[in-house]
CSV table of C-alpha atoms in Angstrom, one decimal:
chain,number,residue,atom,x,y,z
M,94,ASN,CA,-3.5,15.1,14.5
M,95,ALA,CA,-2.5,11.5,15.2
M,96,GLY,CA,0.9,10.5,14.1
M,97,VAL,CA,4.6,10.5,15.1
M,98,THR,CA,6.0,13.5,17.0
M,99,GLN,CA,9.7,14.2,17.2
M,100,THR,CA,11.4,16.7,19.4
M,101,PRO,CA,13.4,18.9,19.0
M,102,LYS,CA,13.0,19.9,15.3
M,103,PHE,CA,16.5,21.6,15.2
M,104,GLN,CA,19.6,21.2,17.3
M,105,VAL,CA,23.2,22.4,17.1
M,106,LEU,CA,25.7,20.5,19.3
M,107,LYS,CA,29.4,20.9,19.9
M,108,THR,CA,31.6,17.9,19.4
M,109,GLY,CA,31.5,15.8,22.5
M,110,GLN,CA,28.2,17.0,23.8
M,111,SER,CA,25.4,14.6,24.4
M,112,MET,CA,21.7,14.8,23.7
M,113,THR,CA,18.5,12.7,23.4
M,114,LEU,CA,16.1,12.8,20.5
M,115,GLN,CA,12.6,12.1,21.6
M,116,CYS,CA,9.9,10.3,19.6
M,117,ALA,CA,6.3,9.5,20.5
M,118,GLN,CA,3.5,7.9,18.5
M,119,ASP,CA,-0.2,7.8,19.3
M,120,MET,CA,-1.3,5.1,16.8
M,121,ASN,CA,-0.8,2.1,19.2
M,122,HIS,CA,1.9,0.8,16.8
M,123,ASN,CA,4.1,-2.0,18.1
M,124,SER,CA,7.2,-1.3,16.1
M,125,MET,CA,9.3,1.9,16.1
M,126,TYR,CA,12.4,2.9,14.2
M,127,TRP,CA,15.2,5.5,14.0
M,128,TYR,CA,16.7,6.4,10.7
M,129,ARG,CA,19.2,9.0,9.6
M,130,GLN,CA,19.0,10.6,6.1
M,131,ASP,CA,22.1,12.0,4.4
M,132,PRO,CA,22.5,13.4,0.9
M,133,GLY,CA,23.1,10.6,-1.6
M,134,MET,CA,22.7,7.9,1.1
M,135,GLY,CA,19.0,7.6,1.5
M,136,LEU,CA,17.5,6.5,4.8
M,137,ARG,CA,19.7,4.3,6.9
M,138,LEU,CA,18.4,2.3,9.9
M,139,ILE,CA,20.1,3.1,13.2
M,140,TYR,CA,18.1,1.1,15.7
M,141,TYR,CA,14.6,-0.4,15.8
M,142,SER,CA,12.2,-1.8,18.4
M,143,ALA,CA,10.0,-4.6,17.2
M,144,SER,CA,7.8,-4.3,20.3
M,145,GLU,CA,7.8,-2.8,23.8
M,146,GLY,CA,10.8,-4.1,25.7
M,147,THR,CA,13.0,-5.0,22.8
M,148,THR,CA,15.6,-3.1,20.8
M,149,ASP,CA,18.0,-4.1,18.0
M,150,LYS,CA,20.8,-2.6,16.0
M,151,GLY,CA,20.2,-1.5,12.5
M,152,GLU,CA,22.7,-0.7,9.7
M,153,VAL,CA,24.5,2.2,11.4
M,154,PRO,CA,24.3,1.9,15.2
M,155,ASN,CA,27.7,3.1,16.3
M,156,GLY,CA,27.7,6.2,18.4
M,157,TYR,CA,24.0,5.8,19.3
M,158,ASN,CA,21.9,4.2,22.0
M,159,VAL,CA,18.1,3.8,22.3
M,160,SER,CA,15.5,3.3,24.9
M,161,ARG,CA,11.9,2.0,24.3
M,162,LEU,CA,10.4,3.7,27.3
M,163,ASN,CA,6.9,2.3,26.7
M,164,LYS,CA,4.8,1.4,23.7
M,165,ARG,CA,4.4,5.1,22.7
M,166,GLU,CA,8.0,6.4,23.2
M,167,PHE,CA,11.3,5.5,21.6
M,168,SER,CA,14.3,7.8,22.2
M,169,LEU,CA,17.7,8.0,20.5
M,170,ARG,CA,20.7,9.2,22.5
M,171,LEU,CA,24.0,10.5,21.2
M,172,GLU,CA,26.5,10.1,24.1
M,173,SER,CA,29.4,12.1,22.6
M,174,ALA,CA,28.4,13.8,19.4
M,175,ALA,CA,30.7,13.8,16.4
M,176,PRO,CA,30.6,15.9,13.2
M,177,SER,CA,29.9,12.7,11.3
M,178,GLN,CA,26.5,12.6,13.1
M,179,THR,CA,25.4,15.7,11.4
M,180,SER,CA,22.2,14.5,9.7
M,181,VAL,CA,18.4,14.6,9.6
M,182,TYR,CA,17.0,12.0,12.0
M,183,PHE,CA,13.6,10.4,11.4
M,184,CYS,CA,11.6,8.4,13.8
M,185,ALA,CA,8.9,6.0,12.4
M,186,SER,CA,6.4,3.5,13.6
M,187,SER,CA,4.4,0.7,12.1
M,188,GLU,CA,2.0,-2.1,12.9
M,189,TRP,CA,3.9,-5.3,13.8
M,190,GLY,CA,5.0,-7.0,10.6
M,191,PHE,CA,3.4,-4.5,8.3
M,192,GLY,CA,6.1,-2.5,6.4
M,193,GLY,CA,4.1,0.7,5.9
M,194,TYR,CA,5.7,3.3,8.2
M,195,THR,CA,4.4,6.5,9.5
M,196,PHE,CA,7.3,9.0,9.8
M,197,GLY,CA,7.8,12.0,12.1
M,198,SER,CA,8.8,15.3,10.6
M,199,GLY,CA,12.5,14.9,11.5
M,200,THR,CA,15.2,16.4,13.7
M,201,ARG,CA,17.9,18.4,11.9
M,202,LEU,CA,21.1,18.0,13.9
M,203,THR,CA,24.3,19.8,13.3
M,204,VAL,CA,27.5,18.9,15.2
M,205,VAL,CA,30.2,21.5,15.0
L,98,GLN,CA,26.7,-3.2,-4.0
L,99,LYS,CA,23.7,-1.8,-2.2
L,100,GLU,CA,20.7,-4.0,-1.7
L,101,VAL,CA,18.4,-1.4,-3.3
L,102,GLU,CA,19.6,0.8,-6.1
L,103,GLN,CA,17.7,3.9,-7.2
L,104,ASP,CA,18.8,6.6,-9.7
L,105,PRO,CA,19.0,9.8,-7.7
L,106,GLY,CA,18.2,12.0,-10.7
L,107,PRO,CA,17.5,14.8,-10.5
L,108,LEU,CA,14.6,14.4,-12.9
L,109,SER,CA,12.9,17.4,-14.4
L,110,VAL,CA,9.8,17.1,-16.5
L,111,PRO,CA,7.1,19.5,-17.9
L,112,GLU,CA,3.6,19.5,-16.4
L,113,GLY,CA,1.4,16.8,-17.9
L,114,ALA,CA,4.3,14.4,-18.6
L,115,ILE,CA,4.4,10.7,-17.7
L,116,VAL,CA,7.1,10.1,-15.1
L,117,SER,CA,8.8,6.7,-14.6
L,118,LEU,CA,10.7,6.1,-11.4
L,119,ASN,CA,12.6,2.8,-10.9
L,120,CYS,CA,14.5,0.7,-8.4
L,121,THR,CA,16.4,-2.5,-8.7
L,122,TYR,CA,17.2,-4.8,-5.8
L,123,SER,CA,19.4,-7.9,-5.1
L,124,ASN,CA,17.6,-9.6,-2.2
L,125,SER,CA,15.2,-12.2,-3.5
L,126,ALA,CA,13.5,-12.4,-0.1
L,127,PHE,CA,11.9,-9.0,-0.5
L,128,GLN,CA,8.2,-9.4,-1.0
L,129,TYR,CA,6.7,-6.1,0.2
L,130,PHE,CA,7.4,-3.1,-1.9
L,131,MET,CA,6.6,0.5,-1.2
L,132,TRP,CA,6.9,4.0,-2.6
L,133,TYR,CA,7.3,7.0,-0.3
L,134,ARG,CA,7.0,10.6,-1.3
L,135,GLN,CA,9.0,13.2,0.7
L,136,TYR,CA,8.5,16.9,0.3
L,137,SER,CA,11.3,19.3,1.1
L,138,ARG,CA,12.0,19.4,4.9
L,139,LYS,CA,9.2,16.9,5.7
L,140,GLY,CA,9.1,13.3,6.6
L,141,PRO,CA,8.4,10.6,4.0
L,142,GLU,CA,4.8,9.6,3.5
L,143,LEU,CA,3.6,6.3,2.2
L,144,LEU,CA,2.3,6.6,-1.4
L,145,MET,CA,1.9,3.1,-2.7
L,146,TYR,CA,2.2,-0.4,-1.2
L,147,THR,CA,2.4,-3.6,-3.1
L,148,TYR,CA,2.8,-7.2,-2.1
L,149,SER,CA,4.7,-9.6,-4.4
L,150,SER,CA,4.6,-9.1,-8.2
L,151,GLY,CA,2.0,-7.3,-10.2
L,152,ASN,CA,0.5,-3.8,-10.7
L,153,LYS,CA,-1.4,-1.5,-8.4
L,154,GLU,CA,-3.1,1.7,-9.5
L,155,ASP,CA,-4.2,4.6,-7.3
L,156,GLY,CA,-5.5,7.6,-9.2
L,157,ARG,CA,-2.6,9.0,-11.3
L,158,PHE,CA,-0.1,6.6,-9.7
L,159,THR,CA,0.7,3.0,-10.8
L,160,ALA,CA,3.2,0.8,-9.0
L,161,GLN,CA,4.6,-2.2,-10.8
L,162,VAL,CA,6.7,-5.1,-9.3
L,163,ASP,CA,8.6,-7.6,-11.4
L,164,LYS,CA,10.2,-10.0,-8.9
L,165,SER,CA,11.7,-12.2,-11.7
L,166,SER,CA,13.8,-9.2,-12.7
L,167,LYS,CA,14.1,-7.7,-9.2
L,168,TYR,CA,12.8,-4.4,-10.6
L,169,ILE,CA,10.0,-2.1,-9.4
L,170,SER,CA,8.6,1.0,-11.0
L,171,LEU,CA,6.3,3.9,-10.1
L,172,PHE,CA,4.5,5.7,-12.9
L,173,ILE,CA,2.9,9.1,-12.5
L,174,ARG,CA,0.5,10.2,-15.2
L,175,ASP,CA,-0.4,13.8,-15.9
L,176,SER,CA,2.3,15.0,-13.6
L,177,GLN,CA,1.6,18.2,-11.7
L,178,PRO,CA,3.9,20.8,-10.0
L,179,SER,CA,2.6,19.5,-6.7
L,180,ASP,CA,4.2,16.1,-7.5
L,181,SER,CA,7.6,17.8,-7.1
L,182,ALA,CA,9.3,15.9,-4.3
L,183,THR,CA,11.8,13.1,-3.6
L,184,TYR,CA,10.5,9.6,-4.2
L,185,LEU,CA,11.9,6.7,-2.3
L,186,CYS,CA,11.4,3.1,-2.9
L,187,ALA,CA,11.4,0.7,0.0
L,188,MET,CA,11.3,-3.0,0.5
L,189,SER,CA,10.8,-5.6,3.2
L,190,ASP,CA,11.2,-9.4,3.4
L,191,GLY,CA,7.9,-9.5,5.3
L,192,ALA,CA,6.3,-10.0,8.6
L,193,GLY,CA,7.6,-12.2,11.4
L,194,GLY,CA,11.0,-13.7,11.8
L,195,THR,CA,13.9,-11.4,12.6
L,196,SER,CA,12.9,-8.7,10.2
L,197,TYR,CA,9.8,-7.4,12.0
L,198,GLY,CA,8.9,-5.4,8.9
L,199,LYS,CA,12.2,-3.6,8.6
L,200,LEU,CA,12.4,-1.6,5.4
L,201,THR,CA,15.4,-1.1,3.2
L,202,PHE,CA,15.3,2.2,1.2
L,203,GLY,CA,16.6,3.3,-2.1
L,204,GLN,CA,18.6,6.6,-2.2
L,205,GLY,CA,15.6,8.5,-3.5
L,206,THR,CA,14.9,10.3,-6.8
L,207,ILE,CA,14.4,14.1,-6.8
L,208,LEU,CA,11.6,15.0,-9.2
L,209,THR,CA,10.7,18.5,-10.4
L,210,VAL,CA,7.6,19.1,-12.4
L,211,HIS,CA,7.7,22.5,-14.0
L,212,PRO,CA,4.6,24.4,-15.2
């Protein structure tokens, strides 16, 4: 099925470890986004990429880096994981300028 | 104060009830308004999309936007147990410029429809 694919679905990290969350979309969308979802906090934007070759910080970028590898792929990297980064991470994509997102199924990350 | 405020609930209603979900916002530049539905352990999915003020109806769902009051609503008629989910409102100040369609989300309202 067409859509947004995130890998891995689950991950447990030790404090200080690094990892990369992968996201790929096959809808030829220009814009891609990384959100985190925490209880009572809703969805908060970490980073976004308006188009291939550009990335910008969102509301909560500290501790994260991103790479827009090509039009399809947008990865999120945690260089030194902290317990505060325990969360569910969602990748999304959209047509440029159209606010309707298609979300992936999420990555549940636990940092111990 | 958050840009978008949404009562987190939880909200529990009997099957067949009319459900009203609401969000308020403070940014007068918002002009695109959406409702997403999120089932447990799934990603959000777009349910309703409205531009500017007015109503939009899709089956049992009606979205209303009142820009003068900075208030949006989602009504669910004849609610079903399958409507049990978290409902998130989301808003954007539009295409182009520096926003590039970025959405600001409410906290989400947890809805349970019991048989």
